[in-house]
mmCIF file with all atom_site columns, C-alpha atoms in Angstrom:
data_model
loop_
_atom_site.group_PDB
_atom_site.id
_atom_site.type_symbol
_atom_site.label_atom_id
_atom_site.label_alt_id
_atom_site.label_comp_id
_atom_site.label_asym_id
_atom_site.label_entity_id
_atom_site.label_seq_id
_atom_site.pdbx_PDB_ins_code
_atom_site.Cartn_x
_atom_site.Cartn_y
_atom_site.Cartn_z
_atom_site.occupancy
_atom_site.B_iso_or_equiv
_atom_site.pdbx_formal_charge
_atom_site.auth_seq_id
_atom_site.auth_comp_id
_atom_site.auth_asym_id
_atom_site.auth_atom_id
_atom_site.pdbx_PDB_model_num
ATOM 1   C CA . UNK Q 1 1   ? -7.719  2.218   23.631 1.00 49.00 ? 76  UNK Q CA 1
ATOM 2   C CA . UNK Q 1 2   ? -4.463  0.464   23.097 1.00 53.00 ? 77  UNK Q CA 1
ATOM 3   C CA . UNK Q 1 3   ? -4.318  -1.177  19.781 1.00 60.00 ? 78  UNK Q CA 1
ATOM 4   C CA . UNK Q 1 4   ? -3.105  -3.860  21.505 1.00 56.00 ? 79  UNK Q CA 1
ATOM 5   C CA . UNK Q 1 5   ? -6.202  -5.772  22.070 1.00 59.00 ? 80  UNK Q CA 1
ATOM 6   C CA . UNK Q 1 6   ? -6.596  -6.491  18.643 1.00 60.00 ? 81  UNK Q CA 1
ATOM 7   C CA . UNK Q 1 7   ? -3.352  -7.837  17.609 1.00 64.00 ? 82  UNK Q CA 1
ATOM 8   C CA . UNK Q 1 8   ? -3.226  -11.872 17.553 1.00 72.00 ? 83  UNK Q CA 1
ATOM 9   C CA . UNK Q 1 9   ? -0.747  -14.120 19.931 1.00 74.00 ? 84  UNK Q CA 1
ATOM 10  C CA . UNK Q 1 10  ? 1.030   -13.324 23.263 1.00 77.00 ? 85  UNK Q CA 1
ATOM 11  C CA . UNK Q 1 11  ? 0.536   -9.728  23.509 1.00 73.00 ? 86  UNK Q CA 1
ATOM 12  C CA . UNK Q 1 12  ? -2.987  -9.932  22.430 1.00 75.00 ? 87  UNK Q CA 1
ATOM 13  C CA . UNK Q 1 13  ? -4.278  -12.451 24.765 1.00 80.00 ? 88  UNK Q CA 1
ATOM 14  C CA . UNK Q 1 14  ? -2.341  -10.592 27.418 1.00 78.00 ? 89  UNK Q CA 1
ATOM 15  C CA . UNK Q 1 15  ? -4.189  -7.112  26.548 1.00 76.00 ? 90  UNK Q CA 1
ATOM 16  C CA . UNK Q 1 16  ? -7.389  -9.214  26.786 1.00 80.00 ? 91  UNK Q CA 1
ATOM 17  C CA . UNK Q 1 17  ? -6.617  -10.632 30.704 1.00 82.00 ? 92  UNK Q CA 1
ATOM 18  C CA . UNK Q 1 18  ? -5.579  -6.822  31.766 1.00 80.00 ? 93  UNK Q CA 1
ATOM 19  C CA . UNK Q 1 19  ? -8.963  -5.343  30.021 1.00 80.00 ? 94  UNK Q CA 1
ATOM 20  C CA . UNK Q 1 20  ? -10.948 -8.792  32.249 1.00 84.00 ? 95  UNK Q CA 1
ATOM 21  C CA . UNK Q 1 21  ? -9.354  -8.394  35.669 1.00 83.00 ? 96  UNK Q CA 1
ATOM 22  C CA . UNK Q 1 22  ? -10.384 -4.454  35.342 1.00 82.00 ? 97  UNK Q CA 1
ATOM 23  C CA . UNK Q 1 23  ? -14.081 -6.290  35.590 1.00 85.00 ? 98  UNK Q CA 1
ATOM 24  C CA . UNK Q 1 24  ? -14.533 -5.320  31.609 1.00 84.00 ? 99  UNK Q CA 1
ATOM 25  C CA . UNK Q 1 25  ? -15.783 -8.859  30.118 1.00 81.00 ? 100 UNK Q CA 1
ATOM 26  C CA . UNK Q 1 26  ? -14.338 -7.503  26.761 1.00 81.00 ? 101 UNK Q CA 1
ATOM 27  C CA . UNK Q 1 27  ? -12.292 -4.392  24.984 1.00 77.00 ? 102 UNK Q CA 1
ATOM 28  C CA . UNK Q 1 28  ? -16.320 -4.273  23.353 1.00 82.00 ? 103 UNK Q CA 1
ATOM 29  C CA . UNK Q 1 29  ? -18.090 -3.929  26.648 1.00 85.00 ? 104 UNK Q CA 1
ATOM 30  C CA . UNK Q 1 30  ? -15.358 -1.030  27.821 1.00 81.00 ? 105 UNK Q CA 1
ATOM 31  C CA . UNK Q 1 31  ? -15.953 1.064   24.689 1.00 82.00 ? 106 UNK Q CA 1
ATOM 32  C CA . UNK Q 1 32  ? -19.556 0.392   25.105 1.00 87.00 ? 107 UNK Q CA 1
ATOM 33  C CA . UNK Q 1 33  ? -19.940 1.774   28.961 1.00 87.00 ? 108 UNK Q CA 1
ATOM 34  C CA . UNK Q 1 34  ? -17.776 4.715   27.802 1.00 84.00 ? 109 UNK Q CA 1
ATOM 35  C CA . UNK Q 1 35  ? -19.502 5.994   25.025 1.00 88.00 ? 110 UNK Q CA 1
ATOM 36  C CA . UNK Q 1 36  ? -22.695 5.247   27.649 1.00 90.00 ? 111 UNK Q CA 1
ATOM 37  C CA . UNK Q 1 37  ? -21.870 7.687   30.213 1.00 86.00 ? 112 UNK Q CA 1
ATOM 38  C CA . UNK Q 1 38  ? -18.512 9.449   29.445 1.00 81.00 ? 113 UNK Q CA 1
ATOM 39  C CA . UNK Q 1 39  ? -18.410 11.979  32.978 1.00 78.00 ? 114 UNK Q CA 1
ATOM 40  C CA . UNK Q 1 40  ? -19.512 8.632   34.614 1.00 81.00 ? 115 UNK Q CA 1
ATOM 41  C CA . UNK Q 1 41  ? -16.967 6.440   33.118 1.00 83.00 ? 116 UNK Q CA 1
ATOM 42  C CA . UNK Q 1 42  ? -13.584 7.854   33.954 1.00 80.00 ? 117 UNK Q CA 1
ATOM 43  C CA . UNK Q 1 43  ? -14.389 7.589   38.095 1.00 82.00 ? 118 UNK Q CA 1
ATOM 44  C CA . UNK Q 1 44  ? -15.884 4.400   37.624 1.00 84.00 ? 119 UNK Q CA 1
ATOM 45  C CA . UNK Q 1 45  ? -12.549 3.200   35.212 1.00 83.00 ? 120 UNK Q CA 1
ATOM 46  C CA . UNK Q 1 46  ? -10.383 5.134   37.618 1.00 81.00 ? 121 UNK Q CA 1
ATOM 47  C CA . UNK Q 1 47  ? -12.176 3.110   40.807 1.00 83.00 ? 122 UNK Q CA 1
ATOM 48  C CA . UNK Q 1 48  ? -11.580 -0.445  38.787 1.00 85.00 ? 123 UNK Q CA 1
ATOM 49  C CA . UNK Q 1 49  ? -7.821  0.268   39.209 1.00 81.00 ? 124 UNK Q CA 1
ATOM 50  C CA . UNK Q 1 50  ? -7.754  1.295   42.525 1.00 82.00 ? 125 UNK Q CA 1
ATOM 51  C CA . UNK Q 1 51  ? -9.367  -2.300  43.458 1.00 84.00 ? 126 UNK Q CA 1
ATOM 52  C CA . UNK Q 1 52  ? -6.702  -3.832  42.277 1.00 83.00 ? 127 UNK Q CA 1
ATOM 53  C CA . UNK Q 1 53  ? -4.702  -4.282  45.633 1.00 84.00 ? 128 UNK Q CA 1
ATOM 54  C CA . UNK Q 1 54  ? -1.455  -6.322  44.037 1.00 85.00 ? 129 UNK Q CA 1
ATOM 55  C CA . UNK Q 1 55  ? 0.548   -3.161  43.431 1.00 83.00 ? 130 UNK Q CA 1
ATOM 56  C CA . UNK Q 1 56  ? 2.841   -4.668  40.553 1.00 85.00 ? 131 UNK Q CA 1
ATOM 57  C CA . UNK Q 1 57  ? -0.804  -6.045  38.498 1.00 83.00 ? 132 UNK Q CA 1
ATOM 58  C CA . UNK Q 1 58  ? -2.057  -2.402  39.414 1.00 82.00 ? 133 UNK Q CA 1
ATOM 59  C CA . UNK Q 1 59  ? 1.610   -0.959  37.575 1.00 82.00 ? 134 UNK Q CA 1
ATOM 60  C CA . UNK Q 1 60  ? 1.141   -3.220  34.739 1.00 80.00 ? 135 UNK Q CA 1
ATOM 61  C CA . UNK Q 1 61  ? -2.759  -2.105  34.142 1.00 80.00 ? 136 UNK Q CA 1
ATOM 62  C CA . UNK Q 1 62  ? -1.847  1.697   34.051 1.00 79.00 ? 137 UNK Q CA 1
ATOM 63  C CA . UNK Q 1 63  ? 1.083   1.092   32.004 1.00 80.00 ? 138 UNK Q CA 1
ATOM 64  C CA . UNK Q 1 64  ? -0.232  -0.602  29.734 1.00 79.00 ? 139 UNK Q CA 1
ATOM 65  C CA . UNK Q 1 65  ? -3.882  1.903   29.525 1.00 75.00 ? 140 UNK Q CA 1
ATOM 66  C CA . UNK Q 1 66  ? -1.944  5.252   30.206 1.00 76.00 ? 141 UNK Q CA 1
ATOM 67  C CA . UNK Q 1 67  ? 1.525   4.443   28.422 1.00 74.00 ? 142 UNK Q CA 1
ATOM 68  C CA . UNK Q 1 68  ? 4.606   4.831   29.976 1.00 73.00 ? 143 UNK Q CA 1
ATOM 69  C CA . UNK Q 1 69  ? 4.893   8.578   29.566 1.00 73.00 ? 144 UNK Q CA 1
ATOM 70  C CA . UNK Q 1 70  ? 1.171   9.144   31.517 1.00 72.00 ? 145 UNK Q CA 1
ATOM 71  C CA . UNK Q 1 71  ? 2.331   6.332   34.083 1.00 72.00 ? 146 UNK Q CA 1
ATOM 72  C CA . UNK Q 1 72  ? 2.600   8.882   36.493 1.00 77.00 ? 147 UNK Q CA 1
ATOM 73  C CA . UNK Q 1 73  ? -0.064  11.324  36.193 1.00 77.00 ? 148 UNK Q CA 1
ATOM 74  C CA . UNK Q 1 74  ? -2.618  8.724   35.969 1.00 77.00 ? 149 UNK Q CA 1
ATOM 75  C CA . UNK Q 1 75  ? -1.097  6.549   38.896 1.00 78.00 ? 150 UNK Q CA 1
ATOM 76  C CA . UNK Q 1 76  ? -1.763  9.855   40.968 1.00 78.00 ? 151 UNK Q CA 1
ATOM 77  C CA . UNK Q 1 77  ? -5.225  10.210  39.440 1.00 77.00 ? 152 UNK Q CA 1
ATOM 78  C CA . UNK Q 1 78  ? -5.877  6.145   40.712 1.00 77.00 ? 153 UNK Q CA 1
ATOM 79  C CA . UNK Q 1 79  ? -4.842  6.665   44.096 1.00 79.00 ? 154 UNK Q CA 1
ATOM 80  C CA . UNK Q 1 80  ? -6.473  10.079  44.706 1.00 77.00 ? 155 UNK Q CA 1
ATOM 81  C CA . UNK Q 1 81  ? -10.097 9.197   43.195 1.00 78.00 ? 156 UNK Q CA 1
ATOM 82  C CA . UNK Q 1 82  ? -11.673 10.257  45.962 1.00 79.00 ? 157 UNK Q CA 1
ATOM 83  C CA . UNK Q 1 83  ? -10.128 13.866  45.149 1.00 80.00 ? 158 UNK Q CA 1
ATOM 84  C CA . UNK Q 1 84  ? -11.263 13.628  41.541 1.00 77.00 ? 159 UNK Q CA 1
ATOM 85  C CA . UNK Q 1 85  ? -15.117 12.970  42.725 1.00 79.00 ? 160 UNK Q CA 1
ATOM 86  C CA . UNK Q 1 86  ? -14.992 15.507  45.381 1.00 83.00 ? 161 UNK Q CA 1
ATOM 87  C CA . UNK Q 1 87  ? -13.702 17.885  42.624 1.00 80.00 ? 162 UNK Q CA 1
ATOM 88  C CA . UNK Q 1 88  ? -16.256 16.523  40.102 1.00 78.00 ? 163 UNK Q CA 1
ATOM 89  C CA . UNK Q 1 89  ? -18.812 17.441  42.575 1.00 82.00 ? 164 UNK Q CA 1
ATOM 90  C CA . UNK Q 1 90  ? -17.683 20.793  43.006 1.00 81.00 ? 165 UNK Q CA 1
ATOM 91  C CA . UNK Q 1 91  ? -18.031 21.442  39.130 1.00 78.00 ? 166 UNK Q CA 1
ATOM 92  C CA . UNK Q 1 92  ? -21.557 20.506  39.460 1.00 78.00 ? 167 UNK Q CA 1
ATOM 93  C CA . UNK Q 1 93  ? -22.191 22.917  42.808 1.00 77.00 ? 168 UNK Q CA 1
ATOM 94  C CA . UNK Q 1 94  ? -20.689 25.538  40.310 1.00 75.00 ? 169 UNK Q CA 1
ATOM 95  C CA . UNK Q 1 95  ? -22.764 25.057  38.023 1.00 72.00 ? 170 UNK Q CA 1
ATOM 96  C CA . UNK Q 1 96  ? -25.630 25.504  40.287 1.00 68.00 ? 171 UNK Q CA 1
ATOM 97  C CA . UNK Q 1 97  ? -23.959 28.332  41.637 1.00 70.00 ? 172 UNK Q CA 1
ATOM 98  C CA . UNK Q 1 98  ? -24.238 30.265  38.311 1.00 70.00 ? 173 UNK Q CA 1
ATOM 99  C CA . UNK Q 1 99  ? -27.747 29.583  38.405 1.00 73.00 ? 174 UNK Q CA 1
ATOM 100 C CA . UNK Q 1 100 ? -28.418 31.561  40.961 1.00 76.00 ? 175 UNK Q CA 1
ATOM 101 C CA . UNK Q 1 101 ? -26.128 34.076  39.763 1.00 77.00 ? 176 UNK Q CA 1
ATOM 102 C CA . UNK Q 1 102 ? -28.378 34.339  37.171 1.00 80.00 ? 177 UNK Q CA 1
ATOM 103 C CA . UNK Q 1 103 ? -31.835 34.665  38.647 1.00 81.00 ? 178 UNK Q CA 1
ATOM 104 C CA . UNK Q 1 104 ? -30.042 37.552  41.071 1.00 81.00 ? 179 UNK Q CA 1
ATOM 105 C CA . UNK Q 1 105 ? -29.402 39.015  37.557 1.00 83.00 ? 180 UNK Q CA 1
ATOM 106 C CA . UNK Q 1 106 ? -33.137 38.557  36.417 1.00 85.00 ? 181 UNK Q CA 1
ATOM 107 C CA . UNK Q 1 107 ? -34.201 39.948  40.059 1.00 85.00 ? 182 UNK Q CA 1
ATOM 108 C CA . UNK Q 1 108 ? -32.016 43.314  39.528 1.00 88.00 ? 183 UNK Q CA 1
ATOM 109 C CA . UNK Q 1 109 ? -33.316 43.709  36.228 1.00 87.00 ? 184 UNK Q CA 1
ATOM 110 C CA . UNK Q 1 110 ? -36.807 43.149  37.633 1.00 88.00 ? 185 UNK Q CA 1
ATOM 111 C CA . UNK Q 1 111 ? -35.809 45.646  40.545 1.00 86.00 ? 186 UNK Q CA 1
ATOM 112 C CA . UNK Q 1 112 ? -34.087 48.702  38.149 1.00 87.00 ? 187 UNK Q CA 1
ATOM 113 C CA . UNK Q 1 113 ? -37.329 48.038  35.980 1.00 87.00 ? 188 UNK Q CA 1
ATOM 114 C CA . UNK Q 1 114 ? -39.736 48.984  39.064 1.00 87.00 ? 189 UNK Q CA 1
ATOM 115 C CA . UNK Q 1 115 ? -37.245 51.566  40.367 1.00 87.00 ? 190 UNK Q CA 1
ATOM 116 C CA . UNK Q 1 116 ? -37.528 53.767  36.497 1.00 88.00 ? 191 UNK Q CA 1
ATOM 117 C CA . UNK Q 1 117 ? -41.097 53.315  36.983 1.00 89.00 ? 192 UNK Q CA 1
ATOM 118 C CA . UNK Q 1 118 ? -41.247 54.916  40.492 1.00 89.00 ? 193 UNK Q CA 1
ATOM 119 C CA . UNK Q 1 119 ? -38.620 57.619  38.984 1.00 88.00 ? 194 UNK Q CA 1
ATOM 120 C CA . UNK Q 1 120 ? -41.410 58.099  35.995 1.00 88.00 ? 195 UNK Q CA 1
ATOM 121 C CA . UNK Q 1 121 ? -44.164 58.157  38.643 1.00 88.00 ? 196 UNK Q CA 1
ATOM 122 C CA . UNK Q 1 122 ? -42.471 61.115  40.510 1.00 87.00 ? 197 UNK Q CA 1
ATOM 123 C CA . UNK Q 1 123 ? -41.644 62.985  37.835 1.00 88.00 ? 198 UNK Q CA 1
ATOM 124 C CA . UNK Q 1 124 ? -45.376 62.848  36.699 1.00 88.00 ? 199 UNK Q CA 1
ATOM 125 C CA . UNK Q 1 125 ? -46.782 64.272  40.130 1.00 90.00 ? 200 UNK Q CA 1
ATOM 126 C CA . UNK Q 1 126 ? -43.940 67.178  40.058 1.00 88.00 ? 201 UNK Q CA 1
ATOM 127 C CA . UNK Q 1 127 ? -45.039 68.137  36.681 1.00 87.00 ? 202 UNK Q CA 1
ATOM 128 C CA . UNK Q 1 128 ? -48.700 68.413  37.967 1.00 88.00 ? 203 UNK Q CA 1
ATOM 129 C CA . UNK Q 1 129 ? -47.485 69.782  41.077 1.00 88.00 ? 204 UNK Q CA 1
ATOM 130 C CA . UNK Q 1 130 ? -45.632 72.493  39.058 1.00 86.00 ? 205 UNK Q CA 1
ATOM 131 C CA . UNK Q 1 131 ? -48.584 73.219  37.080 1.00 87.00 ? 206 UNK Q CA 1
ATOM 132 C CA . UNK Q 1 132 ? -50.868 74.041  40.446 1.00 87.00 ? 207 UNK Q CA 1
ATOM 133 C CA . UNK Q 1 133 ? -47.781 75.903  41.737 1.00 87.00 ? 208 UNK Q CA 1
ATOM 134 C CA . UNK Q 1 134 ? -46.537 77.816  38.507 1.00 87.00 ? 209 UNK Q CA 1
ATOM 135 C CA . UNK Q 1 135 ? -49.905 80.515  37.946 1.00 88.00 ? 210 UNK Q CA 1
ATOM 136 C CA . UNK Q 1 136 ? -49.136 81.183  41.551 1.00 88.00 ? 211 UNK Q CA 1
ATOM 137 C CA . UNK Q 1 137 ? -45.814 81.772  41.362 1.00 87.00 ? 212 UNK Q CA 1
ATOM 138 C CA . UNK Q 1 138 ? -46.410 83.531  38.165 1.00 89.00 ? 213 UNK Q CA 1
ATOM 139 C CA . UNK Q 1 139 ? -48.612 85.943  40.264 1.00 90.00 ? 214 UNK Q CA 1
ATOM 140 C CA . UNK Q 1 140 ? -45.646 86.512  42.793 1.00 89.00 ? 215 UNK Q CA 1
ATOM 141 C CA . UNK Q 1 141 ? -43.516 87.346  40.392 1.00 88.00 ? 216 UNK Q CA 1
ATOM 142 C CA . UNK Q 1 142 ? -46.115 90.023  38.745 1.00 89.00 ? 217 UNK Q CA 1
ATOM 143 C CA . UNK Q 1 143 ? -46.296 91.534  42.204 1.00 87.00 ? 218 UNK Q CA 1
ATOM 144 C CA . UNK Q 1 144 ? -43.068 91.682  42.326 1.00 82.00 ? 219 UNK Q CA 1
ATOM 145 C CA . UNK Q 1 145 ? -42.317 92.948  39.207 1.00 85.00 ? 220 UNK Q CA 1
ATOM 146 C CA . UNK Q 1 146 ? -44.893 95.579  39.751 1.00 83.00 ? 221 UNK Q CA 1
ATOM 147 C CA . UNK Q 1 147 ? -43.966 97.011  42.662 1.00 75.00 ? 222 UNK Q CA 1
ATOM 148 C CA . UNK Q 1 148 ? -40.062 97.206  41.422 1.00 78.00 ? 223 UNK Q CA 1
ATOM 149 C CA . UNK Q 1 149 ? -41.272 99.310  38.450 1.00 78.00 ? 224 UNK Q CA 1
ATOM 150 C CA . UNK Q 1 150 ? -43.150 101.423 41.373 1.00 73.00 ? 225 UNK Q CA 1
ATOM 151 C CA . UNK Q 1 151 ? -39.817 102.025 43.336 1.00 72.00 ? 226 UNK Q CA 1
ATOM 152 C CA . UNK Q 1 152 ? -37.929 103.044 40.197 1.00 73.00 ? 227 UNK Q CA 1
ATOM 153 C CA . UNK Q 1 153 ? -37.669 106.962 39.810 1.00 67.00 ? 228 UNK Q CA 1
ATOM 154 C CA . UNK Q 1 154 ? -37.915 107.699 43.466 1.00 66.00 ? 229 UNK Q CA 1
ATOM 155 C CA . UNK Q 1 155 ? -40.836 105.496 44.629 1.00 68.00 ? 230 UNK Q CA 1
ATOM 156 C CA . UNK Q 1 156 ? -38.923 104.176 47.690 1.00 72.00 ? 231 UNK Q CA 1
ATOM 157 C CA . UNK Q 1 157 ? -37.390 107.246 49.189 1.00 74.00 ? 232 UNK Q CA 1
ATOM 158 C CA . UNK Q 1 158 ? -41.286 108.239 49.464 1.00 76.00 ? 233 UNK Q CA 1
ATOM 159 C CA . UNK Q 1 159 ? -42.505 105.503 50.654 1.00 76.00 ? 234 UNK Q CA 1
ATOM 160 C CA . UNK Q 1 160 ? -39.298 104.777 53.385 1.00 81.00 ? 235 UNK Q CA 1
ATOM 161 C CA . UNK Q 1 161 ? -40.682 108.370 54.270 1.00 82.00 ? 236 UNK Q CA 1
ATOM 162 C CA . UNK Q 1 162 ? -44.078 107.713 54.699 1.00 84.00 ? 237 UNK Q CA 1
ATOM 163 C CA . UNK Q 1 163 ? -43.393 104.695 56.601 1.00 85.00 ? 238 UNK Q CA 1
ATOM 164 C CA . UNK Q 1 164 ? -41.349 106.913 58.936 1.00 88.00 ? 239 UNK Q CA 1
ATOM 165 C CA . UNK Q 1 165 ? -44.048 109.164 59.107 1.00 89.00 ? 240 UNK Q CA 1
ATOM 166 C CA . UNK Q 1 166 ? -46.864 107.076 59.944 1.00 86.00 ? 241 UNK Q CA 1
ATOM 167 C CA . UNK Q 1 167 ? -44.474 105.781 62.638 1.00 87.00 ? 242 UNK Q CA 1
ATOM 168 C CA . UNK Q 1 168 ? -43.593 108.519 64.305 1.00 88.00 ? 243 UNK Q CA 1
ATOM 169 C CA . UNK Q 1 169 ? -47.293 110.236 64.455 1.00 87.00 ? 244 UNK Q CA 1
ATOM 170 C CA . UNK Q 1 170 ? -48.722 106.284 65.795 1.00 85.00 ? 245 UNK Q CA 1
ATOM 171 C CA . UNK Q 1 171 ? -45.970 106.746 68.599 1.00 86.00 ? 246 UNK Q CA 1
ATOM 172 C CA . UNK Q 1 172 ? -48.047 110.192 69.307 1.00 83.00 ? 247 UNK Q CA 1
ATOM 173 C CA . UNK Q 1 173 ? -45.686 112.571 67.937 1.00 79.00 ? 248 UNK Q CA 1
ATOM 174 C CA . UNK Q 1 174 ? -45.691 115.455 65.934 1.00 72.00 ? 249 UNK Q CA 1
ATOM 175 C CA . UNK Q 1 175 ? -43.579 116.259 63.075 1.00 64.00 ? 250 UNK Q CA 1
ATOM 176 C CA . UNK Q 1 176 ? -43.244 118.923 60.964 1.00 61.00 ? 251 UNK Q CA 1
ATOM 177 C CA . UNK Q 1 177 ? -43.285 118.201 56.967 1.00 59.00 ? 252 UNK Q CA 1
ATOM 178 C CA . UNK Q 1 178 ? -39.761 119.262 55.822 1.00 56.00 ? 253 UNK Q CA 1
ATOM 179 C CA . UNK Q 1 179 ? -38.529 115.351 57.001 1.00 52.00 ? 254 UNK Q CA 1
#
């Protein structure tokens, strides 16, 4: 707030009338709605100038709140209040928006939570599975294993030969034994 207000005389009493025909009774009420409701203040202060429809009182009023170096930038930000509100609503749609973003968090969480315990689940049954399946297999493998330790030292050239054999004499022939 311009320290302007407070000094005695001309300039004072003119800081006084700007702070009044913004629709502030005093420099005291001003402080006291800003430090109320700071995000709601600045629109509100922002609307009070735009009201103003004599554009050289209008000048004056941001000159003498926003200085002559910010005459500019806050001229733009009195005429385009309706952009600052629709962007002030946006922030808060944002915000809301990352809300959800974080419940879709908590729901994939939830999700790759149920999804270890269905891994878990299936990993349980193959183990019991493999534990019905495994003597079997285990017998399999004996048979194999038995019947390759038959065919080692000649087993299967007899047993090609009987299999010949039986063959032959089912088709009704006769052989003689030097095959």
């Amino acid at each position: 707030m311009p320290d302007l207000v407070r000094k005695k005389g001309l300039e004072g009493d003119r800081a006084k009338l700007l702070v009044r025909e913004l629709g502030y009774g005093s420099v005291g009420e001003l402080d006291r709605q800003r430090r109320a409701s700071p995000d709601e203040f600045l629109p509100d202060f922002m609307q009070r100038f735009a009201k103003i429809k004599d554009a050289k009182k209008q000048e004056q009023l941001i000159q003498f709140f926003a200085g002559q170096e910010w005459l500019g930038e806050f001229g733009r930000m009195v005429k385009g209040i309706d952009t600052y509100r629709e962007a002030a609503k946006l922030a808060k749609e944002a915000k809301g928006l990352d809300a959800i973003g974080e419940v879709w968090n908590l729901h994939k969480l939830k999700l790759a939570f149920v999804f270890k315990q269905i891994t878990a689940g299936f990993l349980n049954i193959m183990g019991e599975i493999g534990k019905v399946l495994s003597p079997m297999a285990r017998q399999v493998g004996d048979y194999f294993l038995e019947w390759s330790r038959k065919l080692q030292g000649g087993g299967l050239r007899l047993r090609v030969q009987a299999a010949i054999k039986g063959f032959i004499n089912g088709l009704g022939f006769r052989l003689s034994s030097d095959l």
